[in-house]
Amino acid sequence: MPSEITTSSYAEVQDAADPLAPLRDEFVGAESDLVYFDGNSLGRPLRVTGDRLRNFVDQSWGGRLIRGWDEGWYDLPLTVGDEIGRVCLGAAPGQTAVGDSTTVLLYKMVRAAVQARPGRNEIVIDSDNFPTDRYIVQGIADELGLPVRWIEVERSGGVSLADVEAVVGAQTAVVLLSQVAYRSGHLADTPAITEVVRGAGALVIWDVCHSVGSVPIELDAWGVDVAVGCTYKYLNGGPGAPAFAYVAERHQAEMRQPIQGWMGHADPFQMGPSYEPSGGMRRFLSGTPAVIGMLAMQDMLELIDRAGMDAVRAKSVDLTTYALDLADVMLAEHGVAVATPRDPGQRGGHVTLNHPKMREVVGSLWQRDVIPDYRDPGGLRIGLSPLSTSYAEVLAGMTAIRDALSAA
């Protein structure tokens, strides 16, 4: 590996040649010396979002007050959902809705999917899926008296097609998997796995929290049944921004969600004595939508649409490849092991580096305005948000990691 990649001049050349580089100036804080390696946990806000929030307070909320519900707020979960579907999910209109947290939506989708497959009783999930996914599945299994079929995976990898083929069968009701593994960054073969699950007569639910806005997704073309994702990572919706759910149109009528609230009723303002689900994606809503929580993500969706998901993915691959190359040159001698697939076709938008002292290293880096995150056991995770991260920032961060390891 040429040592020139560790020079500031090399990083500057890469930034100068990057067609997406000018977009970085649209993010708050991008001009600072802070190195942000956590865009896969919480994205930077866009500068225009401040104006959107102020205008909402002064005009929409402050000026129109409750009239705002008749002037767009009521339909916002569906209109913003359709925009997420168009820009990031490869989903036709009428199949995506915004609302609730990822946890609540996962519960609703898994529970509804299980009941949509009567006579089948197994839920399949991998042993290293995100904790929330595993906890939700365990809770639903306990609630309904169902067995869970666990796929054992390596923490430095992820679920393979062969893994899924080995466990799905006549008793499989639902398979819940993450497109990008939260720990390793492994990118699953989503189309092939979806085909296998559907071929077994089960429903597949994809958690796209660590992929949406970073990895191109084609839910309709891949035949995906259900997907759930968050909006505060690569979609930059802000802390606590509501999640979204996709349900393929062919399944919407057969899936009855378990949290029956007034916003999912066929006629919510009738205030009737019993629950009758609405048609389409509205049936998956429960309570009053988080209107303020949907503001910031609209700005990011506009930016991703302007950049194009193919260009976003190309930049993501380049950034993660650069980080891995720097790790080989700068960190291997300190005993750092790469816990992320080397093949970019099997890698999402983040990189994990393992070392026994990484917990202490991350703590010291935060004190120096270098912000990665930590995942047990011994994993320093580098989340490289393509539109807000520069090559110079990657070099500065990797250099700081090397120095922190030397001092540890």
Short mmCIF file of C-alpha atoms in Angstrom, two decimals:
data_model
loop_
_atom_site.label_atom_id
_atom_site.label_comp_id
_atom_site.label_asym_id
_atom_site.label_seq_id
_atom_site.Cartn_x
_atom_site.Cartn_y
_atom_site.Cartn_z
CA MET A 1 0.00 0.00 0.00
CA PRO A 2 1.59 3.34 -1.02
CA SER A 3 2.42 5.55 1.96
CA GLU A 4 1.35 8.64 0.01
CA ILE A 5 -2.24 7.98 1.07
CA THR A 6 -1.29 9.20 4.55
CA THR A 7 -0.33 12.67 3.29
CA SER A 8 -2.57 15.70 3.43
CA SER A 9 -1.81 16.44 -0.23
CA TYR A 10 -3.27 13.07 -1.24
CA ALA A 11 -6.49 13.77 0.69
CA GLU A 12 -6.71 17.25 -0.81
CA VAL A 13 -6.45 15.82 -4.33
CA GLN A 14 -9.26 13.36 -3.58
CA ASP A 15 -11.48 16.12 -2.22
CA ALA A 16 -10.75 18.34 -5.23
CA ALA A 17 -11.81 15.52 -7.57
CA ASP A 18 -14.95 14.64 -5.60
CA PRO A 19 -18.07 15.80 -7.48
CA LEU A 20 -20.07 15.79 -4.22
CA ALA A 21 -17.54 17.86 -2.26
CA PRO A 22 -19.40 21.19 -2.67
CA LEU A 23 -22.44 19.72 -0.90
CA ARG A 24 -20.45 19.37 2.30
CA ASP A 25 -20.69 23.14 2.84
CA GLU A 26 -24.45 22.78 3.23
CA PHE A 27 -24.06 21.02 6.61
CA VAL A 28 -23.81 22.80 9.94
CA GLY A 29 -20.36 22.37 11.45
CA ALA A 30 -18.68 21.05 8.32
CA GLU A 31 -16.28 24.00 8.35
CA SER A 32 -14.97 23.16 11.83
CA ASP A 33 -11.92 21.05 12.71
CA LEU A 34 -14.10 18.48 14.48
CA VAL A 35 -13.83 15.02 12.91
CA TYR A 36 -17.23 13.37 12.80
CA PHE A 37 -17.09 9.61 12.42
CA ASP A 38 -20.62 8.97 13.71
CA GLY A 39 -22.87 9.92 10.81
CA ASN A 40 -24.29 6.40 10.89
CA SER A 41 -25.72 7.13 14.36
CA LEU A 42 -26.76 10.78 14.05
CA GLY A 43 -26.31 12.84 10.91
CA ARG A 44 -25.23 16.48 10.87
CA PRO A 45 -28.06 18.99 10.34
CA LEU A 46 -28.32 20.97 7.13
CA ARG A 47 -28.05 24.76 7.28
CA VAL A 48 -31.39 25.25 5.56
CA THR A 49 -33.12 23.24 8.28
CA GLY A 50 -32.77 26.10 10.74
CA ASP A 51 -34.83 28.29 8.42
CA ARG A 52 -37.39 25.54 7.90
CA LEU A 53 -37.83 25.12 11.67
CA ARG A 54 -38.10 28.85 12.29
CA ASN A 55 -40.61 29.30 9.47
CA PHE A 56 -42.67 26.43 10.80
CA VAL A 57 -42.86 28.00 14.26
CA ASP A 58 -43.60 31.50 12.94
CA GLN A 59 -45.93 30.62 10.07
CA SER A 60 -47.33 27.09 10.00
CA TRP A 61 -47.66 26.53 13.74
CA GLY A 62 -47.78 30.09 15.01
CA GLY A 63 -49.81 31.49 12.13
CA ARG A 64 -52.11 28.72 11.00
CA LEU A 65 -52.40 26.86 14.34
CA ILE A 66 -54.84 23.94 14.24
CA ARG A 67 -55.74 24.74 10.63
CA GLY A 68 -52.38 23.20 9.76
CA TRP A 69 -53.91 19.72 10.05
CA ASP A 70 -56.19 20.47 7.11
CA GLU A 71 -53.33 22.14 5.22
CA GLY A 72 -50.92 19.23 5.03
CA TRP A 73 -50.04 17.96 8.49
CA TYR A 74 -52.63 15.17 8.48
CA ASP A 75 -51.18 13.60 5.32
CA LEU A 76 -47.53 14.31 6.13
CA PRO A 77 -46.72 10.74 7.27
CA LEU A 78 -47.80 9.51 3.85
CA THR A 79 -46.41 12.31 1.68
CA VAL A 80 -43.01 12.23 3.39
CA GLY A 81 -43.17 8.43 3.32
CA ASP A 82 -43.71 8.47 -0.43
CA GLU A 83 -40.73 10.81 -0.80
CA ILE A 84 -38.49 8.47 1.21
CA GLY A 85 -39.77 5.65 -0.97
CA ARG A 86 -39.04 7.52 -4.20
CA VAL A 87 -35.61 8.90 -3.30
CA CYS A 88 -34.14 6.10 -1.20
CA LEU A 89 -36.16 2.89 -1.28
CA GLY A 90 -37.14 2.20 -4.88
CA ALA A 91 -40.75 2.14 -3.72
CA ALA A 92 -43.81 3.27 -5.65
CA PRO A 93 -46.23 5.63 -3.89
CA GLY A 94 -48.66 4.33 -1.32
CA GLN A 95 -46.30 1.85 0.36
CA THR A 96 -44.29 3.89 2.87
CA ALA A 97 -45.43 5.79 5.97
CA VAL A 98 -43.58 7.74 8.65
CA GLY A 99 -44.47 7.41 12.31
CA ASP A 100 -43.43 6.05 15.71
CA SER A 101 -39.93 4.94 16.65
CA THR A 102 -38.06 2.10 14.96
CA THR A 103 -38.82 -0.08 17.97
CA VAL A 104 -42.57 0.50 17.81
CA LEU A 105 -42.69 0.00 14.05
CA LEU A 106 -40.70 -3.21 14.27
CA TYR A 107 -43.16 -4.51 16.85
CA LYS A 108 -46.12 -3.57 14.69
CA MET A 109 -44.66 -5.07 11.53
CA VAL A 110 -43.41 -8.34 13.04
CA ARG A 111 -46.65 -8.88 14.96
CA ALA A 112 -48.79 -8.14 11.91
CA ALA A 113 -46.65 -10.31 9.65
CA VAL A 114 -46.85 -13.31 12.01
CA GLN A 115 -50.64 -13.09 12.07
CA ALA A 116 -50.70 -12.80 8.28
CA ARG A 117 -49.15 -16.26 8.07
CA PRO A 118 -51.56 -18.52 10.03
CA GLY A 119 -50.43 -22.10 10.49
CA ARG A 120 -46.76 -21.05 10.63
CA ASN A 121 -45.13 -20.40 13.96
CA GLU A 122 -41.39 -19.70 13.60
CA ILE A 123 -39.71 -16.31 13.62
CA VAL A 124 -36.19 -16.28 12.16
CA ILE A 125 -33.56 -13.72 13.15
CA ASP A 126 -29.77 -13.68 13.44
CA SER A 127 -27.91 -13.72 16.73
CA ASP A 128 -26.02 -10.47 16.04
CA ASN A 129 -28.88 -8.35 14.78
CA PHE A 130 -29.35 -4.98 16.47
CA PRO A 131 -30.49 -5.48 20.08
CA THR A 132 -33.89 -3.87 19.52
CA ASP A 133 -34.68 -6.28 16.69
CA ARG A 134 -33.76 -9.26 18.84
CA TYR A 135 -35.61 -7.98 21.89
CA ILE A 136 -38.75 -7.29 19.86
CA VAL A 137 -38.70 -10.79 18.38
CA GLN A 138 -38.14 -12.38 21.79
CA GLY A 139 -41.02 -10.37 23.25
CA ILE A 140 -43.45 -11.28 20.49
CA ALA A 141 -42.40 -14.93 20.68
CA ASP A 142 -43.10 -14.93 24.42
CA GLU A 143 -46.37 -13.08 23.91
CA LEU A 144 -47.67 -15.53 21.31
CA GLY A 145 -45.91 -18.69 22.44
CA LEU A 146 -43.83 -19.01 19.27
CA PRO A 147 -40.34 -20.47 18.78
CA VAL A 148 -37.47 -18.31 17.55
CA ARG A 149 -35.04 -19.80 15.03
CA TRP A 150 -31.64 -18.19 15.49
CA ILE A 151 -29.07 -17.81 12.71
CA GLU A 152 -25.61 -17.84 14.28
CA VAL A 153 -23.28 -15.39 12.54
CA GLU A 154 -19.73 -14.14 12.94
CA ARG A 155 -19.55 -10.63 14.39
CA SER A 156 -17.08 -9.59 11.70
CA GLY A 157 -19.50 -10.73 8.99
CA GLY A 158 -23.23 -11.08 8.59
CA VAL A 159 -26.09 -13.23 7.38
CA SER A 160 -25.46 -15.08 4.11
CA LEU A 161 -27.82 -16.59 1.59
CA ALA A 162 -26.71 -20.07 2.66
CA ASP A 163 -27.50 -19.23 6.30
CA VAL A 164 -31.08 -18.37 5.40
CA GLU A 165 -31.54 -21.33 3.07
CA ALA A 166 -30.55 -23.61 5.95
CA VAL A 167 -33.26 -22.43 8.34
CA VAL A 168 -36.39 -21.38 6.42
CA GLY A 169 -39.10 -23.94 5.82
CA ALA A 170 -42.77 -24.80 6.10
CA GLN A 171 -43.03 -23.46 9.68
CA THR A 172 -41.31 -20.14 8.99
CA ALA A 173 -43.72 -17.22 9.34
CA VAL A 174 -41.38 -14.22 9.38
CA VAL A 175 -37.69 -13.57 8.79
CA LEU A 176 -36.31 -10.33 10.26
CA LEU A 177 -32.84 -9.28 9.07
CA SER A 178 -30.77 -6.10 8.76
CA GLN A 179 -29.59 -5.12 5.30
CA VAL A 180 -26.39 -3.69 6.82
CA ALA A 181 -25.13 -5.25 10.06
CA TYR A 182 -24.86 -2.58 12.74
CA ARG A 183 -21.61 -3.95 14.14
CA SER A 184 -19.54 -5.08 11.15
CA GLY A 185 -21.07 -3.10 8.29
CA HIS A 186 -21.74 -6.34 6.35
CA LEU A 187 -24.14 -5.77 3.44
CA ALA A 188 -26.56 -8.65 3.00
CA ASP A 189 -27.57 -10.03 -0.39
CA THR A 190 -31.05 -8.60 0.00
CA PRO A 191 -32.57 -9.63 -3.37
CA ALA A 192 -31.39 -13.25 -3.16
CA ILE A 193 -32.37 -13.70 0.49
CA THR A 194 -35.77 -12.14 -0.16
CA GLU A 195 -36.37 -14.59 -2.99
CA VAL A 196 -35.51 -17.56 -0.77
CA VAL A 197 -37.77 -16.42 2.07
CA ARG A 198 -40.70 -15.73 -0.22
CA GLY A 199 -40.12 -19.05 -1.97
CA ALA A 200 -40.61 -20.74 1.40
CA GLY A 201 -43.96 -19.00 1.79
CA ALA A 202 -42.79 -16.70 4.60
CA LEU A 203 -42.62 -12.91 4.86
CA VAL A 204 -39.32 -11.08 5.04
CA ILE A 205 -38.87 -7.86 7.01
CA TRP A 206 -35.71 -5.87 6.32
CA ASP A 207 -34.32 -3.43 8.86
CA VAL A 208 -32.74 -0.73 6.69
CA CYS A 209 -31.68 1.61 9.49
CA HIS A 210 -27.98 1.35 8.64
CA SER A 211 -28.44 1.40 4.88
CA VAL A 212 -31.14 3.90 3.91
CA GLY A 213 -29.53 7.03 2.47
CA SER A 214 -26.16 5.31 2.09
CA VAL A 215 -26.80 2.16 0.07
CA PRO A 216 -29.14 2.02 -2.96
CA ILE A 217 -32.30 0.07 -2.15
CA GLU A 218 -34.88 -1.30 -4.59
CA LEU A 219 -37.67 -2.73 -2.44
CA ASP A 220 -40.23 -3.05 -5.23
CA ALA A 221 -37.83 -4.59 -7.74
CA TRP A 222 -36.46 -7.01 -5.15
CA GLY A 223 -39.92 -8.17 -4.11
CA VAL A 224 -39.43 -7.20 -0.46
CA ASP A 225 -42.50 -7.68 1.72
CA VAL A 226 -41.87 -5.25 4.59
CA ALA A 227 -39.09 -2.87 5.64
CA VAL A 228 -38.49 -0.59 8.62
CA GLY A 229 -35.90 2.15 8.94
CA CYS A 230 -34.92 5.19 10.97
CA THR A 231 -34.38 8.73 9.73
CA TYR A 232 -31.78 10.24 12.07
CA LYS A 233 -28.73 8.49 10.60
CA TYR A 234 -28.05 9.05 6.90
CA LEU A 235 -31.39 10.85 6.43
CA ASN A 236 -30.35 13.51 8.99
CA GLY A 237 -33.80 13.88 10.55
CA GLY A 238 -32.35 14.83 13.93
CA PRO A 239 -32.33 13.10 17.32
CA GLY A 240 -35.53 11.15 17.87
CA ALA A 241 -36.89 11.74 14.37
CA PRO A 242 -39.68 9.25 13.58
CA ALA A 243 -39.02 6.03 11.71
CA PHE A 244 -40.75 4.72 8.58
CA ALA A 245 -42.31 1.47 7.47
CA TYR A 246 -42.72 0.04 3.98
CA VAL A 247 -45.39 -2.56 3.30
CA ALA A 248 -45.70 -3.87 -0.25
CA GLU A 249 -49.15 -3.06 -1.61
CA ARG A 250 -49.93 -6.76 -2.09
CA HIS A 251 -49.75 -7.32 1.68
CA GLN A 252 -51.47 -4.24 3.05
CA ALA A 253 -55.00 -5.66 3.22
CA GLU A 254 -53.93 -8.88 4.98
CA MET A 255 -51.77 -7.22 7.64
CA ARG A 256 -53.62 -5.84 10.64
CA GLN A 257 -51.31 -3.92 12.92
CA PRO A 258 -51.64 -4.46 16.68
CA ILE A 259 -51.52 -0.88 18.02
CA GLN A 260 -54.93 0.36 16.95
CA GLY A 261 -54.98 4.12 17.30
CA TRP A 262 -57.30 6.76 15.96
CA MET A 263 -55.02 7.89 13.12
CA GLY A 264 -55.16 4.43 11.53
CA HIS A 265 -58.97 4.31 11.57
CA ALA A 266 -60.94 4.34 8.33
CA ASP A 267 -62.72 7.49 9.56
CA PRO A 268 -60.68 8.93 12.44
CA PHE A 269 -62.94 11.90 13.04
CA GLN A 270 -66.05 9.79 13.34
CA MET A 271 -64.83 8.85 16.81
CA GLY A 272 -66.83 5.63 16.50
CA PRO A 273 -67.26 2.89 19.11
CA SER A 274 -65.08 0.30 17.37
CA TYR A 275 -61.92 0.15 15.30
CA GLU A 276 -62.07 -0.26 11.55
CA PRO A 277 -58.66 -0.05 9.83
CA SER A 278 -58.13 2.43 7.05
CA GLY A 279 -57.14 1.24 3.62
CA GLY A 280 -53.58 1.54 2.36
CA MET A 281 -50.60 2.59 4.47
CA ARG A 282 -52.69 4.77 6.77
CA ARG A 283 -53.81 1.59 8.53
CA PHE A 284 -50.29 1.26 9.95
CA LEU A 285 -50.44 4.63 11.72
CA SER A 286 -51.47 4.75 15.36
CA GLY A 287 -51.31 8.12 17.10
CA THR A 288 -50.92 11.75 16.14
CA PRO A 289 -47.94 12.09 13.77
CA ALA A 290 -44.74 13.87 14.82
CA VAL A 291 -45.04 16.83 12.45
CA ILE A 292 -42.01 18.69 13.81
CA GLY A 293 -40.00 15.46 13.68
CA MET A 294 -40.58 15.20 9.93
CA LEU A 295 -39.23 18.63 9.03
CA ALA A 296 -35.45 18.15 8.96
CA MET A 297 -35.50 14.91 6.99
CA GLN A 298 -37.30 16.66 4.14
CA ASP A 299 -34.25 18.86 3.58
CA MET A 300 -31.95 15.85 3.49
CA LEU A 301 -34.22 13.98 1.10
CA GLU A 302 -34.02 16.96 -1.25
CA LEU A 303 -30.22 16.91 -1.04
CA ILE A 304 -29.96 13.15 -1.64
CA ASP A 305 -32.32 13.49 -4.57
CA ARG A 306 -30.12 16.24 -6.00
CA ALA A 307 -26.94 14.20 -5.55
CA GLY A 308 -28.45 10.88 -6.69
CA MET A 309 -28.22 7.63 -4.73
CA ASP A 310 -25.74 6.09 -7.19
CA ALA A 311 -23.33 8.99 -6.61
CA VAL A 312 -23.89 8.78 -2.85
CA ARG A 313 -23.06 5.08 -2.90
CA ALA A 314 -19.95 5.63 -5.03
CA LYS A 315 -18.67 8.23 -2.55
CA SER A 316 -19.50 5.90 0.36
CA VAL A 317 -17.50 3.06 -1.19
CA ASP A 318 -14.55 5.39 -1.84
CA LEU A 319 -14.57 6.74 1.72
CA THR A 320 -14.76 3.34 3.39
CA THR A 321 -12.08 1.97 1.07
CA TYR A 322 -9.84 4.91 1.96
CA ALA A 323 -10.44 4.30 5.68
CA LEU A 324 -9.56 0.61 5.29
CA ASP A 325 -6.40 1.43 3.31
CA LEU A 326 -5.34 3.89 6.01
CA ALA A 327 -6.03 1.28 8.68
CA ASP A 328 -3.70 -1.14 6.92
CA VAL A 329 -0.91 1.41 6.67
CA MET A 330 -1.31 3.24 9.97
CA LEU A 331 -3.01 0.90 12.45
CA ALA A 332 -2.10 -2.70 11.64
CA GLU A 333 1.25 -2.35 13.39
CA HIS A 334 -0.65 -1.50 16.57
CA GLY A 335 -2.55 -4.77 16.41
CA VAL A 336 -5.77 -3.34 14.98
CA ALA A 337 -7.93 -5.87 13.11
CA VAL A 338 -10.48 -4.91 10.47
CA ALA A 339 -13.90 -6.33 11.40
CA THR A 340 -15.64 -5.20 8.20
CA PRO A 341 -15.85 -6.97 4.82
CA ARG A 342 -13.10 -5.87 2.43
CA ASP A 343 -15.28 -6.43 -0.63
CA PRO A 344 -17.21 -3.15 -1.18
CA GLY A 345 -20.09 -5.18 -2.61
CA GLN A 346 -20.49 -6.74 0.83
CA ARG A 347 -19.97 -3.54 2.81
CA GLY A 348 -22.30 -0.76 3.87
CA GLY A 349 -21.34 2.77 4.86
CA HIS A 350 -19.33 2.15 8.02
CA VAL A 351 -16.13 0.43 9.08
CA THR A 352 -15.34 -1.29 12.37
CA LEU A 353 -11.81 -1.62 13.73
CA ASN A 354 -11.09 -4.02 16.61
CA HIS A 355 -8.52 -3.67 19.36
CA PRO A 356 -8.66 -4.50 23.10
CA LYS A 357 -8.10 -0.83 24.02
CA MET A 358 -10.70 0.70 21.72
CA ARG A 359 -13.08 1.68 24.55
CA GLU A 360 -10.35 3.83 26.11
CA VAL A 361 -9.27 5.10 22.70
CA VAL A 362 -12.79 6.28 21.83
CA GLY A 363 -13.04 8.08 25.17
CA SER A 364 -9.78 9.92 24.57
CA LEU A 365 -10.73 10.79 20.98
CA TRP A 366 -13.98 12.41 22.07
CA GLN A 367 -11.96 14.73 24.31
CA ARG A 368 -10.05 15.80 21.17
CA ASP A 369 -13.15 16.46 19.02
CA VAL A 370 -12.73 13.23 17.06
CA ILE A 371 -16.07 11.42 17.29
CA PRO A 372 -16.30 7.73 16.37
CA ASP A 373 -18.38 5.34 18.48
CA TYR A 374 -17.68 2.12 20.34
CA ARG A 375 -19.27 -1.32 20.06
CA ASP A 376 -18.33 -4.33 22.14
CA PRO A 377 -16.15 -6.30 21.96
CA GLY A 378 -13.34 -3.83 21.32
CA GLY A 379 -14.85 -2.23 18.22
CA LEU A 380 -14.26 1.38 17.12
CA ARG A 381 -16.91 2.14 14.52
CA ILE A 382 -16.34 4.75 11.81
CA GLY A 383 -19.55 5.99 10.21
CA LEU A 384 -18.78 7.95 7.04
CA SER A 385 -21.82 9.89 5.90
CA PRO A 386 -21.03 10.43 2.20
CA LEU A 387 -22.44 13.92 1.71
CA SER A 388 -20.96 15.49 4.86
CA THR A 389 -17.57 13.73 5.12
CA SER A 390 -14.38 14.72 3.32
CA TYR A 391 -11.27 12.69 2.57
CA ALA A 392 -9.24 15.16 4.63
CA GLU A 393 -11.56 14.47 7.56
CA VAL A 394 -11.02 10.73 7.18
CA LEU A 395 -7.24 11.21 7.19
CA ALA A 396 -7.36 13.48 10.24
CA GLY A 397 -9.52 11.00 12.12
CA MET A 398 -7.41 7.96 11.27
CA THR A 399 -4.27 9.84 12.27
CA ALA A 400 -5.86 10.68 15.62
CA ILE A 401 -6.79 7.02 16.15
CA ARG A 402 -3.17 6.02 15.50
CA ASP A 403 -1.90 8.62 17.95
CA ALA A 404 -4.42 7.58 20.61
CA LEU A 405 -3.39 3.94 20.26
CA SER A 406 0.27 4.88 20.55
CA ALA A 407 -0.48 6.69 23.80
CA ALA A 408 -2.76 4.00 25.23
#
